[in-house]
mmCIF file of C-alpha atoms and ligand atoms in Angstrom:
data_model
loop_
_atom_site.group_PDB
_atom_site.id
_atom_site.type_symbol
_atom_site.label_atom_id
_atom_site.label_comp_id
_atom_site.label_asym_id
_atom_site.label_seq_id
_atom_site.Cartn_x
_atom_site.Cartn_y
_atom_site.Cartn_z
ATOM 1 C CA MET M 1 93.091 71.354 157.921
ATOM 2 C CA SER M 2 89.963 73.162 159.117
ATOM 3 C CA THR M 3 87.641 74.695 156.497
ATOM 4 C CA ASP M 4 88.606 78.230 157.679
ATOM 5 C CA LEU M 5 92.291 77.521 157.366
ATOM 6 C CA LEU M 6 91.736 76.004 153.948
ATOM 7 C CA ASP M 7 89.826 79.107 152.779
ATOM 8 C CA GLU M 8 92.584 81.362 154.113
ATOM 9 C CA PHE M 9 95.208 79.263 152.396
ATOM 10 C CA VAL M 10 93.475 79.336 148.977
ATOM 11 C CA ARG M 11 92.676 83.062 149.326
ATOM 12 C CA ALA M 12 96.390 83.766 149.818
ATOM 13 C CA ILE M 13 97.349 82.313 146.443
ATOM 14 C CA PRO M 14 98.046 85.239 144.081
ATOM 15 C CA MET M 15 96.239 83.794 141.040
ATOM 16 C CA PRO M 16 92.955 81.986 140.411
ATOM 17 C CA ALA M 17 92.983 78.867 142.608
ATOM 18 C CA LEU M 18 90.485 76.276 143.743
ATOM 19 C CA MET M 19 90.413 72.906 145.492
ATOM 20 C CA VAL M 20 88.542 69.794 144.439
ATOM 21 C CA ASP M 21 88.300 66.886 146.851
ATOM 22 C CA GLN M 22 87.715 63.141 146.344
ATOM 23 C CA THR M 23 83.940 63.716 146.129
ATOM 24 C CA GLU M 24 84.766 65.752 142.996
ATOM 25 C CA ARG M 25 83.276 68.925 144.493
ATOM 26 C CA ILE M 26 84.958 72.286 144.769
ATOM 27 C CA ILE M 27 85.711 72.789 148.448
ATOM 28 C CA ALA M 28 87.450 76.196 148.255
ATOM 29 C CA ALA M 29 88.067 78.943 145.712
ATOM 30 C CA ASN M 30 89.645 82.406 145.910
ATOM 31 C CA THR M 31 88.259 85.662 144.485
ATOM 32 C CA ASP M 32 90.432 85.470 141.349
ATOM 33 C CA ALA M 33 88.903 82.040 140.649
ATOM 34 C CA THR M 34 85.323 83.278 141.096
ATOM 35 C CA THR M 35 86.087 86.252 138.856
ATOM 36 C CA LEU M 36 87.332 83.855 136.195
ATOM 37 C CA LEU M 37 84.808 81.034 136.609
ATOM 38 C CA GLY M 38 81.736 82.593 138.213
ATOM 39 C CA LEU M 39 80.341 83.220 141.711
ATOM 40 C CA ASN M 40 79.028 80.459 143.979
ATOM 41 C CA ILE M 41 81.265 77.721 142.668
ATOM 42 C CA VAL M 42 82.121 76.285 146.089
ATOM 43 C CA GLY M 43 80.109 73.099 146.759
ATOM 44 C CA ARG M 44 79.457 72.442 143.046
ATOM 45 C CA HIS M 45 80.787 69.445 141.080
ATOM 46 C CA PHE M 46 83.915 70.660 139.246
ATOM 47 C CA ALA M 47 82.627 69.407 135.863
ATOM 48 C CA THR M 48 79.717 71.858 136.023
ATOM 49 C CA ILE M 49 82.173 74.765 136.335
ATOM 50 C CA LEU M 50 85.224 73.780 134.337
ATOM 51 C CA ARG M 51 83.901 72.655 131.002
ATOM 52 C CA GLN M 52 87.046 72.489 128.902
ATOM 53 C CA PRO M 53 87.787 68.767 128.280
ATOM 54 C CA GLN M 54 91.557 69.031 128.844
ATOM 55 C CA VAL M 55 91.023 70.690 132.260
ATOM 56 C CA LEU M 56 88.447 68.067 133.347
ATOM 57 C CA GLU M 57 90.809 65.328 132.274
ATOM 58 C CA ALA M 58 93.766 66.826 134.138
ATOM 59 C CA ILE M 59 91.774 67.110 137.393
ATOM 60 C CA GLU M 60 90.372 63.576 137.050
ATOM 61 C CA GLN M 61 93.785 62.100 136.326
ATOM 62 C CA SER M 62 95.408 64.029 139.124
ATOM 63 C CA LEU M 63 92.763 62.762 141.615
ATOM 64 C CA GLN M 64 93.099 59.181 140.390
ATOM 65 C CA SER M 65 96.890 59.019 140.145
ATOM 66 C CA LYS M 66 97.506 61.291 143.170
ATOM 67 C CA SER M 67 100.081 63.194 141.109
ATOM 68 C CA THR M 68 100.568 66.593 139.465
ATOM 69 C CA LYS M 69 99.069 67.254 136.022
ATOM 70 C CA LYS M 70 99.388 70.381 133.899
ATOM 71 C CA THR M 71 97.172 71.663 131.106
ATOM 72 C CA ARG M 72 95.887 74.857 129.445
ATOM 73 C CA HIS M 73 92.699 76.761 130.066
ATOM 74 C CA LEU M 74 91.576 79.343 127.522
ATOM 75 C CA SER M 75 89.251 82.134 128.463
ATOM 76 C CA ASN M 76 87.656 85.013 126.633
ATOM 77 C CA ASP M 77 86.021 87.913 128.461
ATOM 78 C CA GLY M 78 84.446 89.226 125.270
ATOM 79 C CA ALA M 79 87.361 91.620 124.629
ATOM 80 C CA GLN M 80 90.452 89.433 124.625
ATOM 81 C CA ASP M 81 91.701 85.862 124.834
ATOM 82 C CA THR M 82 93.677 84.805 127.892
ATOM 83 C CA THR M 83 95.684 81.616 128.200
ATOM 84 C CA PHE M 84 96.218 80.039 131.606
ATOM 85 C CA GLU M 85 98.518 77.227 132.579
ATOM 86 C CA VAL M 86 96.532 75.069 134.966
ATOM 87 C CA GLU M 87 98.530 73.054 137.466
ATOM 88 C CA CYS M 88 96.648 70.366 139.391
ATOM 89 C CA ARG M 89 98.573 69.294 142.480
ATOM 90 C CA TYR M 90 97.502 66.435 144.673
ATOM 91 C CA MET M 91 97.575 67.239 148.411
ATOM 92 C CA ASN M 92 97.307 64.609 151.124
ATOM 93 C CA GLY M 93 95.304 65.078 154.308
ATOM 94 C CA ILE M 94 92.761 67.541 152.940
ATOM 95 C CA GLY M 95 89.116 67.085 152.017
ATOM 96 C CA ALA M 96 86.051 65.312 153.357
ATOM 97 C CA VAL M 97 86.423 61.727 152.214
ATOM 98 C CA SER M 98 89.608 59.678 152.527
ATOM 99 C CA GLY M 99 91.748 62.772 152.884
ATOM 100 C CA GLY M 100 93.050 63.965 149.548
ATOM 101 C CA ALA M 101 92.314 66.940 147.300
ATOM 102 C CA ILE M 102 93.553 68.729 144.227
ATOM 103 C CA LEU M 103 94.787 72.298 144.329
ATOM 104 C CA ALA M 104 94.240 73.734 140.827
ATOM 105 C CA THR M 105 96.038 77.037 140.101
ATOM 106 C CA PHE M 106 95.562 79.082 136.941
ATOM 107 C CA GLN M 107 98.655 81.045 135.903
ATOM 108 C CA ASP M 108 98.126 83.674 133.190
ATOM 109 C CA ILE M 109 100.691 82.877 130.466
ATOM 110 C CA THR M 110 99.185 85.030 127.687
ATOM 111 C CA HIS M 111 102.353 87.166 127.452
ATOM 112 C CA LEU M 112 104.521 84.042 127.035
ATOM 113 C CA GLU M 113 102.202 82.718 124.334
ATOM 114 C CA HIS M 114 102.364 86.089 122.648
ATOM 115 C CA ALA M 115 106.197 86.108 122.804
ATOM 116 C CA SER M 116 106.458 82.612 121.336
ATOM 117 C CA GLN M 117 104.009 83.537 118.562
ATOM 118 C CA MET M 118 106.193 86.557 117.750
ATOM 119 C CA ARG M 119 109.277 84.356 117.725
ATOM 120 C CA ARG M 120 107.595 81.904 115.351
ATOM 121 C CA ASP M 121 106.493 84.756 113.054
ATOM 122 C CA PHE M 122 110.024 86.182 113.117
ATOM 123 C CA VAL M 123 111.613 82.849 112.151
ATOM 124 C CA ALA M 124 109.049 82.392 109.365
ATOM 125 C CA ASN M 125 109.748 85.927 108.070
ATOM 126 C CA VAL M 126 113.551 85.513 108.180
ATOM 127 C CA SER M 127 113.304 82.169 106.358
ATOM 128 C CA HIS M 128 111.078 83.675 103.715
ATOM 129 C CA GLU M 129 113.394 86.707 103.251
ATOM 130 C CA LEU M 130 116.459 84.462 102.939
ATOM 131 C CA ARG M 131 114.789 81.952 100.705
ATOM 132 C CA THR M 132 113.819 84.509 98.048
ATOM 133 C CA PRO M 133 117.397 85.457 97.036
ATOM 134 C CA LEU M 134 118.589 81.885 97.647
ATOM 135 C CA THR M 135 116.018 80.517 95.201
ATOM 136 C CA ALA M 136 117.157 83.071 92.611
ATOM 137 C CA LEU M 137 120.838 82.116 93.172
ATOM 138 C CA MET M 138 120.072 78.394 92.816
ATOM 139 C CA GLY M 139 118.066 79.032 89.645
ATOM 140 C CA PHE M 140 120.885 81.003 88.027
ATOM 141 C CA ILE M 141 123.495 78.419 89.025
ATOM 142 C CA GLU M 142 121.404 75.801 87.209
ATOM 143 C CA THR M 143 121.059 78.036 84.151
ATOM 144 C CA LEU M 144 124.791 78.790 84.050
ATOM 145 C CA ARG M 145 125.574 75.099 84.212
ATOM 146 C CA GLY M 146 123.079 74.326 81.470
ATOM 147 C CA PRO M 147 121.615 76.517 78.729
ATOM 148 C CA ALA M 148 123.749 79.655 79.399
ATOM 149 C CA ARG M 149 127.014 77.763 79.644
ATOM 150 C CA ASP M 150 128.433 78.997 76.343
ATOM 151 C CA ASP M 151 126.678 82.361 76.152
ATOM 152 C CA PRO M 152 129.087 85.052 77.477
ATOM 153 C CA GLY M 153 126.411 87.793 77.315
ATOM 154 C CA ALA M 154 123.894 85.809 79.385
ATOM 155 C CA ARG M 155 126.666 84.715 81.746
ATOM 156 C CA ASP M 156 127.621 88.319 82.578
ATOM 157 C CA ARG M 157 123.997 89.331 83.051
ATOM 158 C CA PHE M 158 123.274 86.385 85.305
ATOM 159 C CA LEU M 159 126.439 86.864 87.337
ATOM 160 C CA GLN M 160 125.397 90.473 87.958
ATOM 161 C CA ILE M 161 121.961 89.349 89.188
ATOM 162 C CA MET M 162 123.617 86.699 91.361
ATOM 163 C CA THR M 163 125.911 89.343 92.839
ATOM 164 C CA ASP M 164 122.889 91.538 93.642
ATOM 165 C CA GLU M 165 121.062 88.641 95.274
ATOM 166 C CA ALA M 166 124.137 87.632 97.320
ATOM 167 C CA ASN M 167 124.517 91.286 98.442
ATOM 168 C CA ARG M 168 120.875 91.313 99.479
ATOM 169 C CA MET M 169 121.443 88.212 101.628
ATOM 170 C CA ASN M 170 124.547 89.766 103.077
ATOM 171 C CA ARG M 171 122.673 92.988 103.993
ATOM 172 C CA LEU M 172 119.897 90.944 105.585
ATOM 173 C CA VAL M 173 122.305 88.935 107.739
ATOM 174 C CA GLY M 174 124.142 92.175 108.665
ATOM 175 C CA ASP M 175 120.861 93.851 109.682
ATOM 176 C CA LEU M 176 119.731 90.802 111.659
ATOM 177 C CA LEU M 177 123.014 90.766 113.623
ATOM 178 C CA SER M 178 122.743 94.510 114.120
ATOM 179 C CA LEU M 179 119.158 94.205 115.454
ATOM 180 C CA ASN M 180 120.235 91.410 117.772
ATOM 181 C CA ARG M 181 123.116 93.450 119.172
ATOM 182 C CA VAL M 182 120.979 96.566 119.616
ATOM 183 C CA GLU M 183 118.221 94.613 121.353
ATOM 184 C CA SER M 184 120.632 92.973 123.763
ATOM 185 C CA GLU M 185 122.140 96.352 124.687
ATOM 186 C CA GLU M 186 118.824 98.187 124.951
ATOM 187 C CA ARG M 187 118.836 98.362 128.755
ATOM 188 C CA VAL M 188 122.375 99.748 128.956
ATOM 189 C CA ARG M 189 122.303 103.506 128.570
ATOM 190 C CA PRO M 190 125.122 104.903 126.431
ATOM 191 C CA SER M 191 127.533 107.242 128.175
ATOM 192 C CA GLU M 192 129.733 108.740 125.440
ATOM 193 C CA GLN M 193 129.642 112.543 124.935
ATOM 194 C CA LEU M 194 129.395 113.405 121.256
ATOM 195 C CA GLU M 195 128.856 116.363 118.973
ATOM 196 C CA LEU M 196 125.834 115.884 116.784
ATOM 197 C CA THR M 197 126.302 118.434 114.006
ATOM 198 C CA GLY M 198 129.745 117.059 113.140
ATOM 199 C CA LEU M 199 128.382 113.528 113.121
ATOM 200 C CA LEU M 200 125.534 114.525 110.773
ATOM 201 C CA GLN M 201 127.946 116.379 108.497
ATOM 202 C CA SER M 202 130.143 113.286 108.241
ATOM 203 C CA ILE M 203 127.096 111.080 107.471
ATOM 204 C CA LEU M 204 125.937 113.487 104.767
ATOM 205 C CA ASN M 205 129.407 113.324 103.202
ATOM 206 C CA SER M 206 129.313 109.552 103.087
ATOM 207 C CA VAL M 207 125.802 109.277 101.572
ATOM 208 C CA ARG M 208 126.374 112.092 99.079
ATOM 209 C CA PRO M 209 127.352 109.715 96.225
ATOM 210 C CA LEU M 210 124.028 107.862 96.674
ATOM 211 C CA ALA M 211 122.199 111.206 96.663
ATOM 212 C CA GLU M 212 124.031 112.384 93.557
ATOM 213 C CA ASP M 213 123.158 109.157 91.714
ATOM 214 C CA ALA M 214 119.526 109.722 92.625
ATOM 215 C CA GLY M 215 119.654 113.420 91.708
ATOM 216 C CA VAL M 216 118.862 114.519 95.249
ATOM 217 C CA ASP M 217 120.217 117.603 97.033
ATOM 218 C CA LEU M 218 121.217 117.102 100.658
ATOM 219 C CA THR M 219 121.038 120.038 103.025
ATOM 220 C CA LEU M 220 121.993 120.367 106.699
ATOM 221 C CA GLU M 221 120.307 123.117 108.710
ATOM 222 C CA ALA M 222 121.773 123.544 112.187
ATOM 223 C CA GLN M 223 122.491 126.282 114.708
ATOM 224 C CA ASP M 224 126.009 127.667 114.943
ATOM 225 C CA GLY M 225 128.203 126.006 117.514
ATOM 226 C CA PRO M 226 128.378 122.490 118.860
ATOM 227 C CA VAL M 227 125.326 120.430 119.821
ATOM 228 C CA SER M 228 126.371 117.839 122.346
ATOM 229 C CA VAL M 229 124.429 114.750 123.420
ATOM 230 C CA THR M 230 125.178 111.640 125.439
ATOM 231 C CA GLY M 231 124.993 108.695 123.110
ATOM 232 C CA ASP M 232 126.638 105.886 121.212
ATOM 233 C CA SER M 233 128.186 107.457 118.128
ATOM 234 C CA ASP M 234 128.241 104.261 116.013
ATOM 235 C CA GLN M 235 124.576 103.592 116.762
ATOM 236 C CA LEU M 236 123.488 107.191 116.186
ATOM 237 C CA ARG M 237 125.407 107.100 112.899
ATOM 238 C CA GLN M 238 123.356 104.036 111.987
ATOM 239 C CA VAL M 239 120.092 105.798 112.915
ATOM 240 C CA PHE M 240 120.688 108.913 110.820
ATOM 241 C CA THR M 241 122.286 106.995 107.930
ATOM 242 C CA ASN M 242 119.143 104.794 107.755
ATOM 243 C CA LEU M 243 116.781 107.760 107.881
ATOM 244 C CA ILE M 244 118.715 109.840 105.345
ATOM 245 C CA GLU M 245 119.177 106.871 102.967
ATOM 246 C CA ASN M 246 115.408 106.174 103.245
ATOM 247 C CA GLY M 247 114.750 109.834 102.475
ATOM 248 C CA ILE M 248 116.896 109.530 99.332
ATOM 249 C CA LYS M 249 115.551 106.109 98.312
ATOM 250 C CA TYR M 250 111.841 106.604 98.956
ATOM 251 C CA GLY M 251 111.486 110.396 99.011
ATOM 252 C CA GLY M 252 114.126 111.303 96.466
ATOM 253 C CA SER M 253 111.601 112.201 93.770
ATOM 254 C CA GLY M 254 111.041 115.421 95.753
ATOM 255 C CA GLY M 255 114.568 116.440 94.773
ATOM 256 C CA ASN M 256 115.764 117.399 98.223
ATOM 257 C CA VAL M 257 116.384 115.836 101.617
ATOM 258 C CA LEU M 258 116.757 118.285 104.472
ATOM 259 C CA VAL M 259 118.367 117.369 107.794
ATOM 260 C CA ARG M 260 117.409 119.895 110.479
ATOM 261 C CA VAL M 261 118.843 120.095 114.012
ATOM 262 C CA LEU M 262 116.786 121.881 116.666
ATOM 263 C CA SER M 263 117.897 122.360 120.263
ATOM 264 C CA MET M 264 115.005 122.678 122.682
ATOM 265 C CA ASP M 265 115.386 124.104 126.206
ATOM 266 C CA ARG M 266 112.202 122.409 127.338
ATOM 267 C CA ASP M 267 110.750 119.684 125.200
ATOM 268 C CA THR M 268 107.195 118.610 126.111
ATOM 269 C CA ALA M 269 107.877 115.100 124.739
ATOM 270 C CA MET M 270 110.973 114.688 126.940
ATOM 271 C CA ARG M 271 109.972 116.867 129.889
ATOM 272 C CA GLY M 272 113.367 118.553 129.748
ATOM 273 C CA PRO M 273 116.039 119.824 127.382
ATOM 274 C CA SER M 274 116.452 117.891 124.164
ATOM 275 C CA VAL M 275 117.746 117.978 120.641
ATOM 276 C CA ARG M 276 115.495 117.123 117.704
ATOM 277 C CA VAL M 277 116.933 115.881 114.421
ATOM 278 C CA GLN M 278 114.456 115.920 111.542
ATOM 279 C CA VAL M 279 114.977 114.168 108.231
ATOM 280 C CA ILE M 280 112.557 115.778 105.788
ATOM 281 C CA ASP M 281 111.808 114.730 102.236
ATOM 282 C CA ARG M 282 109.311 115.998 99.685
ATOM 283 C CA GLY M 283 108.671 112.611 98.080
ATOM 284 C CA PRO M 284 105.410 110.640 97.721
ATOM 285 C CA GLY M 285 104.867 110.258 101.482
ATOM 286 C CA ILE M 286 103.421 107.289 103.341
ATOM 287 C CA ASP M 287 99.757 106.320 103.594
ATOM 288 C CA PRO M 288 98.617 106.946 107.219
ATOM 289 C CA ILE M 289 97.435 103.320 107.566
ATOM 290 C CA HIS M 290 101.085 102.195 107.459
ATOM 291 C CA LEU M 291 102.457 104.658 110.028
ATOM 292 C CA PRO M 292 101.656 102.729 113.262
ATOM 293 C CA ARG M 293 103.442 99.576 111.968
ATOM 294 C CA LEU M 294 106.356 101.172 110.141
ATOM 295 C CA THR M 295 108.967 100.259 112.774
ATOM 296 C CA GLU M 296 107.932 96.586 112.954
ATOM 297 C CA ARG M 297 110.516 94.147 111.642
ATOM 298 C CA PHE M 298 109.995 93.379 107.943
ATOM 299 C CA TYR M 299 107.076 95.827 107.652
ATOM 300 C CA ARG M 300 107.177 97.707 104.362
ATOM 301 C CA ALA M 301 104.795 100.405 103.199
ATOM 302 C CA ASP M 302 105.655 99.689 99.586
ATOM 303 C CA SER M 303 107.027 96.140 99.373
ATOM 304 C CA HIS M 304 107.721 96.251 95.667
ATOM 305 C CA ARG M 305 109.786 99.464 95.887
ATOM 306 C CA SER M 306 111.645 98.261 99.008
ATOM 307 C CA ARG M 307 112.688 95.012 97.333
ATOM 308 C CA GLN M 308 113.572 96.791 94.090
ATOM 309 C CA LEU M 309 115.881 99.066 96.107
ATOM 310 C CA GLY M 310 117.379 96.138 98.005
ATOM 311 C CA GLY M 311 115.732 97.038 101.353
ATOM 312 C CA THR M 312 115.711 94.487 104.152
ATOM 313 C CA GLY M 313 112.650 95.883 105.942
ATOM 314 C CA LEU M 314 114.704 96.037 109.167
ATOM 315 C CA GLY M 315 116.109 99.581 108.997
ATOM 316 C CA LEU M 316 113.395 101.374 110.965
ATOM 317 C CA ALA M 317 113.165 98.525 113.504
ATOM 318 C CA ILE M 318 116.881 99.044 114.204
ATOM 319 C CA VAL M 319 116.356 102.829 114.386
ATOM 320 C CA LYS M 320 113.546 102.418 116.889
ATOM 321 C CA HIS M 321 115.576 100.133 119.197
ATOM 322 C CA ILE M 322 118.592 102.468 119.143
ATOM 323 C CA VAL M 323 116.419 105.501 119.897
ATOM 324 C CA ASN M 324 114.803 103.554 122.790
ATOM 325 C CA ARG M 325 118.258 102.733 124.134
ATOM 326 C CA HIS M 326 118.996 106.477 124.158
ATOM 327 C CA ARG M 327 115.686 107.078 126.031
ATOM 328 C CA GLY M 328 114.629 109.141 123.043
ATOM 329 C CA ARG M 329 111.581 109.198 120.792
ATOM 330 C CA LEU M 330 111.014 108.529 117.102
ATOM 331 C CA ARG M 331 108.150 110.372 115.409
ATOM 332 C CA VAL M 332 106.977 109.885 111.841
ATOM 333 C CA GLU M 333 104.708 112.401 110.127
ATOM 334 C CA SER M 334 103.778 112.002 106.525
ATOM 335 C CA GLU M 335 101.217 113.157 104.039
ATOM 336 C CA LEU M 336 100.571 111.473 100.720
ATOM 337 C CA GLY M 337 101.940 113.546 97.875
ATOM 338 C CA LYS M 338 103.766 115.949 100.202
ATOM 339 C CA GLY M 339 106.599 113.913 101.761
ATOM 340 C CA SER M 340 107.688 112.640 105.172
ATOM 341 C CA VAL M 341 109.303 113.964 108.321
ATOM 342 C CA PHE M 342 111.164 111.502 110.569
ATOM 343 C CA THR M 343 112.047 113.162 113.885
ATOM 344 C CA VAL M 344 114.471 111.713 116.416
ATOM 345 C CA ILE M 345 114.206 113.397 119.835
ATOM 346 C CA LEU M 346 117.179 112.840 122.137
ATOM 347 C CA PRO M 347 117.425 114.024 125.756
ATOM 348 C CA THR M 348 120.395 116.284 126.457
HETATM 349 P P1 ADP B 401 113.613 99.025 104.023
HETATM 350 O O1 ADP B 401 114.780 98.157 104.163
HETATM 351 O O2 ADP B 401 112.472 98.389 103.273
HETATM 352 O O3 ADP B 401 113.956 100.389 103.498
HETATM 353 P P2 ADP B 401 112.900 100.312 106.562
HETATM 354 O O4 ADP B 401 112.579 99.660 107.852
HETATM 355 O O5 ADP B 401 114.048 101.280 106.499
HETATM 356 O O6 ADP B 401 113.031 99.151 105.500
HETATM 357 O O7 ADP B 401 111.597 101.114 106.091
HETATM 358 C C1 ADP B 401 110.323 100.469 106.157
HETATM 359 C C2 ADP B 401 109.427 100.962 105.038
HETATM 360 O O8 ADP B 401 109.051 102.314 105.309
HETATM 361 C C3 ADP B 401 110.073 101.017 103.671
HETATM 362 O O9 ADP B 401 109.961 99.754 103.039
HETATM 363 C C4 ADP B 401 109.266 102.083 102.968
HETATM 364 O O10 ADP B 401 108.097 101.497 102.415
HETATM 365 C C5 ADP B 401 108.832 103.026 104.100
HETATM 366 N N1 ADP B 401 109.621 104.260 104.168
HETATM 367 C C6 ADP B 401 110.692 104.496 104.962
HETATM 368 N N2 ADP B 401 111.146 105.767 104.827
HETATM 369 C C7 ADP B 401 110.350 106.349 103.889
HETATM 370 C C8 ADP B 401 110.283 107.667 103.303
HETATM 371 N N3 ADP B 401 111.149 108.632 103.616
HETATM 372 N N4 ADP B 401 109.296 107.889 102.395
HETATM 373 C C9 ADP B 401 108.404 106.938 102.049
HETATM 374 N N5 ADP B 401 108.415 105.671 102.580
HETATM 375 C C10 ADP B 401 109.358 105.397 103.479
#
């Protein structure tokens, strides 16, 4: 291959790419490669440019064994880390001496690394969340077999705690399955026509016992007449149940949870007509530092309170995914000491 053809060929590769021949010099490099590794690299010995030991080794081995070798190259441009998968392919009939060269391509795999890190964190979090109630259950089983065996009072108390812990595990597994289902459906837009005020009324009826136990008044404020949206009624029920239950659980000290429905002819957030459902409480509110991360899986603003109330830390993550599926928006506004407003905006 002539030098011109070789340059053209390497330039056409849509990622950083360079060639190293048997003399161990770089004989061609494209612009992406010079952006990554520096200008004027052609003609230089590869070891003066690529200093990471695993990359040097892969190129050397590939040249010697005339085979393909893969490795990682890590780069940092001062702002962020980038991970590349380097593939060194041996090509016959190219290069100055004895006709053979390595084509090294650098594929940016940062997003894949990020996704696998997230997966690892998720598995670690799930294991931790499951292990906590499991450890309690195992401890109480031991105690019931041993010291508490003939103590009916202790037995009842422990069985109650065991029931609570088993319920916690059950809720966690239920929420995990729910999250999984919602995530897998996220790209499929729902098509059912439903009436929102009736749905909210029915949710308020079902959570009223919880509100009464907590001494919280529930109020629905909506325009007269039906408010129709296109959506998935089971999933929207889940969204508003989660938000209203959170309002009662975390904001109940304010004494009232208000659900407000607002129809908007032209919503700036949606660039068109929409309906906004706000769940407003007058409780302790949420510190602003927590707001950006509130919809992350297992993120809790007040871990102690969440666990005390049997929370799984997945409720708002599920809400967020369902709202995304409806091409809607979730907004959280809160002020410490004044309460919180969770707004779901749905296109109509
Ligand atoms: P959980 O299962 O812990 O309730 P969520 O995902 O539903 O999980 O909520 C995440 C966290 O957000 C909660 O642990 C709580 O700290 C905080 N939070 C949610 N809603 C409210 C609210 N209305 N007022 C104060 N804090 C809230």
